[in-house]
mmCIF file of C-alpha atoms and ligand atoms in Angstrom:
data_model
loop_
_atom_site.group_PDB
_atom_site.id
_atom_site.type_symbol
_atom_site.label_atom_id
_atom_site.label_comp_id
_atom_site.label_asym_id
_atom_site.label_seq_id
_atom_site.Cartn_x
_atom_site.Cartn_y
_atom_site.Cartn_z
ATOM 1 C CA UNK L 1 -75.436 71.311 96.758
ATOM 2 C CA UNK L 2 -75.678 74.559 98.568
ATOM 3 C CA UNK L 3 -72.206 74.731 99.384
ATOM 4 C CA UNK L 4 -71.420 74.535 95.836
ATOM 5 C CA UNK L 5 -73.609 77.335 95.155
ATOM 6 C CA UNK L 6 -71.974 79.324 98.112
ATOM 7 C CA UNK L 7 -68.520 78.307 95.778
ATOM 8 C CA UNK L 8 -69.528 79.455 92.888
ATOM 9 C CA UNK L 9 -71.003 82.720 94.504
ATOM 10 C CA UNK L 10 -67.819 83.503 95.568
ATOM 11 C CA UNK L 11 -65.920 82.793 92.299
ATOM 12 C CA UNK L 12 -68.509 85.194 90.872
ATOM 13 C CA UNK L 13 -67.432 88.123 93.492
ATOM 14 C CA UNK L 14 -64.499 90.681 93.459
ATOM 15 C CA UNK L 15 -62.507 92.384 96.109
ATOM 16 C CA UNK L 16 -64.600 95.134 95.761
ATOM 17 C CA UNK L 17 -67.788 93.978 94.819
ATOM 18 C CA UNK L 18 -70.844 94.889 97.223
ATOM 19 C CA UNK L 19 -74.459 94.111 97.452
ATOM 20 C CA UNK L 20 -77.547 97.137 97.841
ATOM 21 C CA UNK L 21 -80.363 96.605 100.411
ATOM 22 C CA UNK L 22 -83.243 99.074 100.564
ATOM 23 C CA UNK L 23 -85.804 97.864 103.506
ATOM 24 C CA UNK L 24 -89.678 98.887 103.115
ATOM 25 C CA UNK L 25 -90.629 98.466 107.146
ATOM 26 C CA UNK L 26 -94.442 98.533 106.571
ATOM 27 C CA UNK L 27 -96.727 95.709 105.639
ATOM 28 C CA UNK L 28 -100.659 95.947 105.213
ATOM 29 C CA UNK L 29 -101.489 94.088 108.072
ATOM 30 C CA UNK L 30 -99.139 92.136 110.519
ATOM 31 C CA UNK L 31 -98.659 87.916 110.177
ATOM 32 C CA UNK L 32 -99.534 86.117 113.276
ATOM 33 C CA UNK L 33 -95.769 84.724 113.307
ATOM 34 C CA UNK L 34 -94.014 88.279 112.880
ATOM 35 C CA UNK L 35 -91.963 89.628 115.093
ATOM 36 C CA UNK L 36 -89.872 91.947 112.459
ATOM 37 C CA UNK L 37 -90.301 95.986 113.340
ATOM 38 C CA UNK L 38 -92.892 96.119 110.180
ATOM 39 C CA UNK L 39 -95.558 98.202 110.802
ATOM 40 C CA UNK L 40 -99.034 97.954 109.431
ATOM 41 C CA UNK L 41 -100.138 100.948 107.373
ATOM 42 C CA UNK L 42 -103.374 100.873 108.609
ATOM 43 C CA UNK L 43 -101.607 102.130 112.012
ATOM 44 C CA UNK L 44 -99.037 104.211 110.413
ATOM 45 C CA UNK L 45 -100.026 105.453 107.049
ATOM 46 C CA UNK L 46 -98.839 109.307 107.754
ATOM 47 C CA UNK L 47 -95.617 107.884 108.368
ATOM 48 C CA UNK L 48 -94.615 106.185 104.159
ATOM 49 C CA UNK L 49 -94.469 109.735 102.665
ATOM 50 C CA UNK L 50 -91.601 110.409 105.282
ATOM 51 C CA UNK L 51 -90.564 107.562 105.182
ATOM 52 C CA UNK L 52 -89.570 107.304 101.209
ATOM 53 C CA UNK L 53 -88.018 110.740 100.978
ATOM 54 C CA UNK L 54 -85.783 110.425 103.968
ATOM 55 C CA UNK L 55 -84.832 106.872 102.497
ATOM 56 C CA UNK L 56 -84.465 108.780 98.969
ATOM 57 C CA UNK L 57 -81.833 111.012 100.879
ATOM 58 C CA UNK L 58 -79.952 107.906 101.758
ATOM 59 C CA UNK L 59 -79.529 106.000 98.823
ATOM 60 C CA UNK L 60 -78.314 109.398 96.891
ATOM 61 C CA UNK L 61 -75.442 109.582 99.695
ATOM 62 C CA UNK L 62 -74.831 105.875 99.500
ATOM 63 C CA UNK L 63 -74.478 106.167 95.806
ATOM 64 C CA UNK L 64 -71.993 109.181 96.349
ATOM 65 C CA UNK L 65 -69.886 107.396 99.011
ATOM 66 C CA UNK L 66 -70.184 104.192 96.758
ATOM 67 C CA UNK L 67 -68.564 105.997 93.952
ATOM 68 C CA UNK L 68 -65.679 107.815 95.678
ATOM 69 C CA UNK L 69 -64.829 104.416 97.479
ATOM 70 C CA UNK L 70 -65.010 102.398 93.791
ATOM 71 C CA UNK L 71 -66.916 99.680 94.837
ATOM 72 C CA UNK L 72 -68.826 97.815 92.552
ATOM 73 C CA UNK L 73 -72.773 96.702 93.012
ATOM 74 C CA UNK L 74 -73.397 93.240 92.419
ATOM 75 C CA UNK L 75 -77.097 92.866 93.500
ATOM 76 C CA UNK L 76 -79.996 95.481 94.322
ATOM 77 C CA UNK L 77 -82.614 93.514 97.152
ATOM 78 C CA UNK L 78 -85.259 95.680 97.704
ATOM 79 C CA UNK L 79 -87.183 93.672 100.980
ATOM 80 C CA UNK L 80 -89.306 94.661 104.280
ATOM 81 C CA UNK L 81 -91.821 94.417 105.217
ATOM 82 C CA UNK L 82 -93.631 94.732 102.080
ATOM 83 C CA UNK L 83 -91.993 96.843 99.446
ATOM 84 C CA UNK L 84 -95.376 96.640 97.282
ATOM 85 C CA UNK L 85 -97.156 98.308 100.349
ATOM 86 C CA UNK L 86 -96.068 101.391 99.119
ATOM 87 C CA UNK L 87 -97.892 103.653 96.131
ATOM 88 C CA UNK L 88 -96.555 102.972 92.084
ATOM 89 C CA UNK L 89 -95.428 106.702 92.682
ATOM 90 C CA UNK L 90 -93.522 105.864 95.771
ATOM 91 C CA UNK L 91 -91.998 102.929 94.112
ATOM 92 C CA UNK L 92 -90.931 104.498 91.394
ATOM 93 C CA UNK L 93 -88.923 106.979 93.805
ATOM 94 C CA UNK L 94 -86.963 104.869 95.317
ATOM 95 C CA UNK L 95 -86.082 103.057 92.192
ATOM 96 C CA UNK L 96 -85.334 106.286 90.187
ATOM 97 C CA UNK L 97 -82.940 106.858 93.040
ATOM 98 C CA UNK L 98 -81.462 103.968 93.161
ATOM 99 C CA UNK L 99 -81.414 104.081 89.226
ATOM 100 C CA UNK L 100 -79.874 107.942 89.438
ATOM 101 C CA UNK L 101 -77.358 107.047 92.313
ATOM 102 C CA UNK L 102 -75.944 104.393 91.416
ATOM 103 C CA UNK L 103 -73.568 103.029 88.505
ATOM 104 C CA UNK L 104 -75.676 100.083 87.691
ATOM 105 C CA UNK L 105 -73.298 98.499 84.720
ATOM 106 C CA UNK L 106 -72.196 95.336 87.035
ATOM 107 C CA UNK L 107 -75.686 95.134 88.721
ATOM 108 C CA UNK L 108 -76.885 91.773 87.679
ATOM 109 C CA UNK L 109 -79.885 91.417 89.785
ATOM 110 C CA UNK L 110 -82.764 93.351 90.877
ATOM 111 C CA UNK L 111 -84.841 91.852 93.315
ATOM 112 C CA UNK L 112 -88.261 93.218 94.650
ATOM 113 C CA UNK L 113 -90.399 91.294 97.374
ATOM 114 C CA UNK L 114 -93.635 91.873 96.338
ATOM 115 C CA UNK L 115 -94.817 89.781 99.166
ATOM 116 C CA UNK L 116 -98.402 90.586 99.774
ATOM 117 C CA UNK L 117 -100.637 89.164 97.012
ATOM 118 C CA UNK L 118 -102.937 91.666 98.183
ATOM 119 C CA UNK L 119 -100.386 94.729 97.424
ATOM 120 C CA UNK L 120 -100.071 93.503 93.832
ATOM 121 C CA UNK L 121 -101.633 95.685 91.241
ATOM 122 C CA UNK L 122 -100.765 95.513 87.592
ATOM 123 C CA UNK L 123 -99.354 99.837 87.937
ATOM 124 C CA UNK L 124 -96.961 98.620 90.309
ATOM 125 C CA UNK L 125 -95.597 95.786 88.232
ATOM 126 C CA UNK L 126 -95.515 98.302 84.845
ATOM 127 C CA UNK L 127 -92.658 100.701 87.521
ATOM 128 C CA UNK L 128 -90.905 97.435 88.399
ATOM 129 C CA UNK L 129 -90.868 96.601 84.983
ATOM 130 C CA UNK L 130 -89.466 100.107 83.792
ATOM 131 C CA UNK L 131 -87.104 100.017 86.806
ATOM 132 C CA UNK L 132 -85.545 97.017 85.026
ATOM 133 C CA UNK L 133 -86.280 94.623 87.977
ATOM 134 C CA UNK L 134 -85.497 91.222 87.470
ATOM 135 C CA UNK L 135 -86.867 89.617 89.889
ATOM 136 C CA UNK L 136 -90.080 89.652 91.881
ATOM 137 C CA UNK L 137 -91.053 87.302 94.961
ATOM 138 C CA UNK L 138 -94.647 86.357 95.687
ATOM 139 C CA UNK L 139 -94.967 84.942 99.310
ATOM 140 C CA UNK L 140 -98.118 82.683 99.583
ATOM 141 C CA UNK L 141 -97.097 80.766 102.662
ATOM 142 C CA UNK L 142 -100.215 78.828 101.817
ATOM 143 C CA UNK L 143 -103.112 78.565 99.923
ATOM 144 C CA UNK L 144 -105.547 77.442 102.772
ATOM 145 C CA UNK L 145 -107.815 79.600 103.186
ATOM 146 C CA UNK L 146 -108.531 79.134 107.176
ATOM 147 C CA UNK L 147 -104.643 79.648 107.829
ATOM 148 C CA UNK L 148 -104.512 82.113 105.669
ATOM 149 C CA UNK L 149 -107.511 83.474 108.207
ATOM 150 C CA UNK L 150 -105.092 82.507 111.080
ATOM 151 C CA UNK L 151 -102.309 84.334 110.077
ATOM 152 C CA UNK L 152 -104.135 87.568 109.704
ATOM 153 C CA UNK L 153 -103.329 87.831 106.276
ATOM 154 C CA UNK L 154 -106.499 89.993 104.469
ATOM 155 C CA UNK L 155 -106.701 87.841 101.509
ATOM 156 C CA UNK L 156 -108.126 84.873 99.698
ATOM 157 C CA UNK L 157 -106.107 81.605 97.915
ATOM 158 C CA UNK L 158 -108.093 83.343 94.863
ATOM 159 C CA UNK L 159 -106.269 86.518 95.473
ATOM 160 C CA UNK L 160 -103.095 84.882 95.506
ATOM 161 C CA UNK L 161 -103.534 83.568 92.234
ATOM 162 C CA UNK L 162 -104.750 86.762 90.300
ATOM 163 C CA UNK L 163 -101.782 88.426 91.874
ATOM 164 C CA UNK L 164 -98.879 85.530 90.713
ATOM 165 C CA UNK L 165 -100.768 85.583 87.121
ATOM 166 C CA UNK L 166 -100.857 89.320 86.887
ATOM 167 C CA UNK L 167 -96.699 89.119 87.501
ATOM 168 C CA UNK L 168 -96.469 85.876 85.174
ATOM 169 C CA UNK L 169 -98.452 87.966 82.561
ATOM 170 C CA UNK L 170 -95.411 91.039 83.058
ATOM 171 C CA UNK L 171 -92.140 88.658 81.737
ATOM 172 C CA UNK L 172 -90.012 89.362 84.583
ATOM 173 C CA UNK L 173 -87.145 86.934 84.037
ATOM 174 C CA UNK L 174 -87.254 85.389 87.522
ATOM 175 C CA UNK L 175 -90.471 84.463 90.294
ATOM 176 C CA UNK L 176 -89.882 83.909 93.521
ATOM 177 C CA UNK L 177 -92.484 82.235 95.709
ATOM 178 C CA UNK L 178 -92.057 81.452 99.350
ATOM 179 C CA UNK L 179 -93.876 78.573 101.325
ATOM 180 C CA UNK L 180 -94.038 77.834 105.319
ATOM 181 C CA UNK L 181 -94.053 74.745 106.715
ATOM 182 C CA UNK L 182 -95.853 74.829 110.300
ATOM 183 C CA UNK L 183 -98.224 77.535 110.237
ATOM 184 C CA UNK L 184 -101.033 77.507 112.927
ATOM 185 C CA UNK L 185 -104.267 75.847 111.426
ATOM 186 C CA UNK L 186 -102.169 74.055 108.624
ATOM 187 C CA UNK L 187 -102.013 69.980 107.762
ATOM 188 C CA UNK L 188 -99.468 67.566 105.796
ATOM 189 C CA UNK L 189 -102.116 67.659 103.387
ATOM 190 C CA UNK L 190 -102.719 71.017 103.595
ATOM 191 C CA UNK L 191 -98.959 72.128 103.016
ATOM 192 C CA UNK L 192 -99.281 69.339 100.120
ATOM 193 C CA UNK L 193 -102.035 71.334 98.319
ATOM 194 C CA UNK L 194 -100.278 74.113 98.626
ATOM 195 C CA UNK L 195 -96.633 73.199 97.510
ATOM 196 C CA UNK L 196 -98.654 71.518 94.865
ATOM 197 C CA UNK L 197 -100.500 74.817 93.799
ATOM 198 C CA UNK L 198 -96.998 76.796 93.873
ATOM 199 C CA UNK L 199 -95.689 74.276 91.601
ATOM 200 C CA UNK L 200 -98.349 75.030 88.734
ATOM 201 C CA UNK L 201 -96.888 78.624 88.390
ATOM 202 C CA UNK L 202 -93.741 76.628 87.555
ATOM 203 C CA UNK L 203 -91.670 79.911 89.486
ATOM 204 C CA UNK L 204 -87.743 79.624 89.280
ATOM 205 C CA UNK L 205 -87.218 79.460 92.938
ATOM 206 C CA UNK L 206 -89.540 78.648 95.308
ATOM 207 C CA UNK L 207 -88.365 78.602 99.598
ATOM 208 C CA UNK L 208 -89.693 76.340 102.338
ATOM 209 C CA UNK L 209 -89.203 78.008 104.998
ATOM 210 C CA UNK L 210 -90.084 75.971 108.568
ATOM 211 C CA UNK L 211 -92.552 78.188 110.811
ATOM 212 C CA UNK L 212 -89.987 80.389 113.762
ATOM 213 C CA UNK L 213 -91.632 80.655 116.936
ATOM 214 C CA UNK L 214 -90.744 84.593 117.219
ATOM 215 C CA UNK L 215 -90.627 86.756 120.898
ATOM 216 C CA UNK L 216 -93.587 88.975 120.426
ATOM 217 C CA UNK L 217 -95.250 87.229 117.864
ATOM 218 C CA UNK L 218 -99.649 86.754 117.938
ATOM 219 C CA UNK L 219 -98.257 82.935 117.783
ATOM 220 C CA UNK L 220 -97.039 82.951 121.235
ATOM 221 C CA UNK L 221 -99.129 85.897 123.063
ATOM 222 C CA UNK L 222 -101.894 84.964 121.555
ATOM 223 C CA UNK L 223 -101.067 80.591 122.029
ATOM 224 C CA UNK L 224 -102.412 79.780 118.580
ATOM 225 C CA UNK L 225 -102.340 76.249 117.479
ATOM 226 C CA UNK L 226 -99.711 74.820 115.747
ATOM 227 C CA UNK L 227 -99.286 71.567 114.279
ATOM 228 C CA UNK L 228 -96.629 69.254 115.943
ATOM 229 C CA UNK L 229 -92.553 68.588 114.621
ATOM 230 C CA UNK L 230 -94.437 65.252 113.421
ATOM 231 C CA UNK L 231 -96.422 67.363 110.973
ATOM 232 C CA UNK L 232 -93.814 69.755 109.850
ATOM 233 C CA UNK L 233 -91.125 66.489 109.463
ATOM 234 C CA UNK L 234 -94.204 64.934 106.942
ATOM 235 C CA UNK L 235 -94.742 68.476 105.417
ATOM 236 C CA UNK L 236 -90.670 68.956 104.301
ATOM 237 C CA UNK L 237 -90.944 64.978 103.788
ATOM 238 C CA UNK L 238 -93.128 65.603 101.128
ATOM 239 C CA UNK L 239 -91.715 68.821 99.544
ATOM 240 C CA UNK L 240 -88.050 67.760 98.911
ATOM 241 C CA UNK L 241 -88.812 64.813 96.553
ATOM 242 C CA UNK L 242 -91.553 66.724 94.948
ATOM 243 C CA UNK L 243 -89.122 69.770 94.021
ATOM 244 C CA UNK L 244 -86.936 67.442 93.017
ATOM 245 C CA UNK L 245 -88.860 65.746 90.705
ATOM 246 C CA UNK L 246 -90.093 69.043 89.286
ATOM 247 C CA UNK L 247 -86.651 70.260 88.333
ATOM 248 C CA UNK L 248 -85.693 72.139 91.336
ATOM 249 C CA UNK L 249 -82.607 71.833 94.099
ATOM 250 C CA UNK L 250 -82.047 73.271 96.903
ATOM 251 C CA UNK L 251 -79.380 76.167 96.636
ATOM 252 C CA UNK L 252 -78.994 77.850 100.008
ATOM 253 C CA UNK L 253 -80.056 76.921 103.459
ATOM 254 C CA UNK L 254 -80.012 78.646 106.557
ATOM 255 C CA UNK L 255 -81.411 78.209 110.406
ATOM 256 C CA UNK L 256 -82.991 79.859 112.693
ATOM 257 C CA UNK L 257 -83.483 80.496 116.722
ATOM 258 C CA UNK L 258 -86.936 78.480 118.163
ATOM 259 C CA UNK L 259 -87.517 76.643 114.728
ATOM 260 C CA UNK L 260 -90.428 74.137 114.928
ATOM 261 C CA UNK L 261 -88.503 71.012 115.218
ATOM 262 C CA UNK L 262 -85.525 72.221 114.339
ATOM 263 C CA UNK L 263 -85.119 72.219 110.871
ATOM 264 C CA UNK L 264 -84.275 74.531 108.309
ATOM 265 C CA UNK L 265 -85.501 76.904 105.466
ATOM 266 C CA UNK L 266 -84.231 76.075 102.066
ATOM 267 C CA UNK L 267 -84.203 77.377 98.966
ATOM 268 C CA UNK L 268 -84.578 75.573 95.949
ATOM 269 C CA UNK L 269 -84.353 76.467 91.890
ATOM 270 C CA UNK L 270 -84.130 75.546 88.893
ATOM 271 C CA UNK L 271 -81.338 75.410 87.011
ATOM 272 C CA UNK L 272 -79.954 79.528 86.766
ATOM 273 C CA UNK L 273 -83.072 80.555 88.680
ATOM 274 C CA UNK L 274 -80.353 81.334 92.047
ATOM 275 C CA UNK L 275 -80.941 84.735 93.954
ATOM 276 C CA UNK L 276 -77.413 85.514 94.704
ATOM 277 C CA UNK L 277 -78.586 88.197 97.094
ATOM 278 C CA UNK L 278 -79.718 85.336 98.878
ATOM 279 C CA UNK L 279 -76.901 83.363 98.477
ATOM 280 C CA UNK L 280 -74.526 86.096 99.146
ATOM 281 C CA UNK L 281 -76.040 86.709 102.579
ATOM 282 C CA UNK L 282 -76.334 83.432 103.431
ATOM 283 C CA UNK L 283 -72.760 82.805 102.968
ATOM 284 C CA UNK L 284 -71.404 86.166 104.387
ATOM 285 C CA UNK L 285 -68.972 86.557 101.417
ATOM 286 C CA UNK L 286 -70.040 90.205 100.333
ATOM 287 C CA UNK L 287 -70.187 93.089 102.118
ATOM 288 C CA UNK L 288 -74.082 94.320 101.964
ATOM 289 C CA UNK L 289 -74.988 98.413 102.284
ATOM 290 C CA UNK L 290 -78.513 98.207 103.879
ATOM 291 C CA UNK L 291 -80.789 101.799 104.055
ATOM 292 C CA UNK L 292 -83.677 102.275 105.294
ATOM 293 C CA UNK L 293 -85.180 102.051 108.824
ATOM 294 C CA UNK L 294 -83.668 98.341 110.600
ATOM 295 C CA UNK L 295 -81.324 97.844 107.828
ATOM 296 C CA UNK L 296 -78.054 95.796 109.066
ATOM 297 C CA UNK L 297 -74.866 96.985 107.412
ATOM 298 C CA UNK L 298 -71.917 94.051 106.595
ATOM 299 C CA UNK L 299 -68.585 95.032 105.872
ATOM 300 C CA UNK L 300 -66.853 91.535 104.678
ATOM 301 C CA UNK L 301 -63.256 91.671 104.659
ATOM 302 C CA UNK L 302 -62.671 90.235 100.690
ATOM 303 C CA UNK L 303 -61.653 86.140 100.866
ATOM 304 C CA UNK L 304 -62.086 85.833 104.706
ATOM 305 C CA UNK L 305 -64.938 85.662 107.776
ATOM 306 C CA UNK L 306 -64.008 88.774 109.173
ATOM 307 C CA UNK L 307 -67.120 91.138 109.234
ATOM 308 C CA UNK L 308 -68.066 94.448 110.770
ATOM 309 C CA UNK L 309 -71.727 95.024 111.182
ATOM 310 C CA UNK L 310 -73.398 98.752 111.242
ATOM 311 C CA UNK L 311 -76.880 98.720 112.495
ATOM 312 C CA UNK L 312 -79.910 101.378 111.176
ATOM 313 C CA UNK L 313 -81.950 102.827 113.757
ATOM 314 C CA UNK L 314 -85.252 100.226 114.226
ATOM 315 C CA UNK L 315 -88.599 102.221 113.641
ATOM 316 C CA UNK L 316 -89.826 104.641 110.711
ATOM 317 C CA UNK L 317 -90.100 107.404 113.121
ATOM 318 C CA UNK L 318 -86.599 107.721 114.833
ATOM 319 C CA UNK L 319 -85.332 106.768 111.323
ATOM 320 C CA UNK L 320 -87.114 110.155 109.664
ATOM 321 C CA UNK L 321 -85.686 112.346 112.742
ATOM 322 C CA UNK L 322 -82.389 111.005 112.864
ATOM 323 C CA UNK L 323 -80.129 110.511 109.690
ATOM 324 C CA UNK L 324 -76.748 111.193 111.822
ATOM 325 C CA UNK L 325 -77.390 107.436 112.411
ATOM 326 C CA UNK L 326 -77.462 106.372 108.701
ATOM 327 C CA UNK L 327 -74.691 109.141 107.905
ATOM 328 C CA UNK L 328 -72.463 107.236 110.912
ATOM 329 C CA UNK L 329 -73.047 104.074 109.144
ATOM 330 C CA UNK L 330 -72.120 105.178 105.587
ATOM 331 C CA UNK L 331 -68.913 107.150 107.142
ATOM 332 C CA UNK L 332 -68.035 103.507 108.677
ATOM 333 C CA UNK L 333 -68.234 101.869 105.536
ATOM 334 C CA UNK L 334 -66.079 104.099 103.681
ATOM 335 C CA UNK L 335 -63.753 104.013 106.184
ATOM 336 C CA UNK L 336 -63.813 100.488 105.807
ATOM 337 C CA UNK L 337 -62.740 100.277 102.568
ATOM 338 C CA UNK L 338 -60.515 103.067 102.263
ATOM 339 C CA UNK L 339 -58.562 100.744 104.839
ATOM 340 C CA UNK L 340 -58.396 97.783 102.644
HETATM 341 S S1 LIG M 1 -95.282 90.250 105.483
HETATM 342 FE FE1 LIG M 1 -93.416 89.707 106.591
HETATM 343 S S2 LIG M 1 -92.741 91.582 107.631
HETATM 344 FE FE2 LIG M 1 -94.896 91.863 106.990
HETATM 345 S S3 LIG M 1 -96.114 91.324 108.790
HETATM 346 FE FE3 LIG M 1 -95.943 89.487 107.497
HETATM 347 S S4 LIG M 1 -94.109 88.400 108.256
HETATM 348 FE FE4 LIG M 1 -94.050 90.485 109.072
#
């Protein structure tokens, strides 16, 4: 099933046909099982402001160079960290110049991650709305409140619900919500309440991801519990024949290093409810321009596996003092296609 939806996705792609990536590297606190270069704005707060205009300067040069190499955007992902950390205001920068940048006509998808429930307000939601978004992913990971306590997340279940109402309540044509299998503190019948709960939102795709045991994460220096492959095999037992008989399937798949157990994260939808973004970069079929601090640049030559990566500088700060990185990058993609 998710090869066909890899087939499709790249009946649904031309030659030169590209996919947007903005990255938001902060987050409102820090997961136990994160080992991305997020940083929590409690520690770094001085540092958005910078942050979104030097990003700002990025995307309008990206939207030049996209222009004078007549490439075509496909999908706009705007991911992190937690995009929704940032203010409405800031928000509604970077989508104004995205908006003002770019030639939008082709862009079928808009994707925010507004993973924190607790960065969720209903001003936010009104920008994304305005912006045109069309898609906006909630990321539970559970509704247990002590492993929502052991992931250092800041929030109640309760919170979580307000939050996926409030962005039910807006219309936006597709809801993501994400679930992990494996979290420290969690059960089978823990996991089962919460697929469960997901499930009464009725979202169009919902993803299973299986916990990552990640260098650096609180997880590992910190040795928190975590319950066995057993668990997590009963846990993905239980969620594959109930998304099934809700309606869903599972549409793109992809592993990980140090994956409890060894399986996989899948995403399932219903029927038109696909993130292509997702599926795109699953499948490495479509070249994706990433800005922002940490953002991973793939130039895919059209109809084969060929690809040229361009990597962003990691952290917020060297990313504010040092566009000749970014400015290397976009050169390198241009280049890229100029040579096609
Ligand atoms: S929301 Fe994601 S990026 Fe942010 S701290 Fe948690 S796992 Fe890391």
């Amino acid at each position: 099933e998710t090869g066909a939806t890899a087939a499709k996705a790249a009946r649904r792609l031309e030659k030169r046909d590209i996919d947007v990536y903005v990255g938001i590297p902060f987050c409102p606190t820090r997961c136990a099982y994160c080992s991305f270069v997020s940083q929590s704005v409690e520690r770094s707060f001085a540092l958005v402001p910078p942050y979104v205009d030097a990003l700002c300067g990025e995307i309008s040069a990206g939207g030049e160079m996209v222009r004078r190499a007549g490439l075509r955007v496909r999908t706009f992902y705007m991911g992190g960290g937690t995009p929704t950390t940032l203010t409405a205001e800031q928000m509604d920068r970077v989508l104004t110049a995205f908006e003002t940048s770019f030639d939008r006509t082709a862009c079928e998808e808009i994707t925010v991650e507004a993973g924190r429930p607790d960065t969720i307000t209903a001003e936010k939601l009104a920008v994304l709305r305005t912006h045109g978004v069309t898609r906006v992913s909630v990321n539970p990971q559970t509704f247990e409140e002590n492993v929502l306590r052991a992931i250092g997340r800041c929030h109640t279940a309760a919170d979580i619900d307000r939050a996926t109402e409030l962005v039910a309540r807006c219309g936006f044509p597709h809801v993501n919500m994400d679930l992990i299998a494996g979290l420290p503190e969690d059960t089978a019948e823990g996991f089962r309440r919460s697929l469960d709960r997901c499930l009464t939102y009725g979202p169009d795709d919902i993803t299973v991801h299986t916990l990552a045991l990640k260098k650096g994460s609180r997880i590992l220096t910190e040795g928190l519990r975590i319950p066995g492959a057993e668990t997590v095999a009963e846990m993905l037992d239980y969620a594959s024949p109930t998304l099934r008989t809700a309606g869903y399937r599972p549409y793109y798949l992809y592993r990980q290093k140090y994956m409890s157990g060894s399986f996989e994260n899948i995403g399932w939808c219903r029927s038109g409810g696909e993130c292509w973004y997702n599926v795109d970069i699953m499948s490495e079929l479509c070249s994706i321009l990433s800005f922002g601090a940490a953002g991973s640049t793939k130039m895919v030559v059209p109809g084969t596996n060929q690809i040229q990566r361009a990597f962003n500088v990691k952290y917020p700060t060297e990313y504010i003092q040092r566009p000749e990185k970014w400015q290397a990058n976009q050169t390198a993609f241009a280049a890229f296609y100029e040579a096609l």
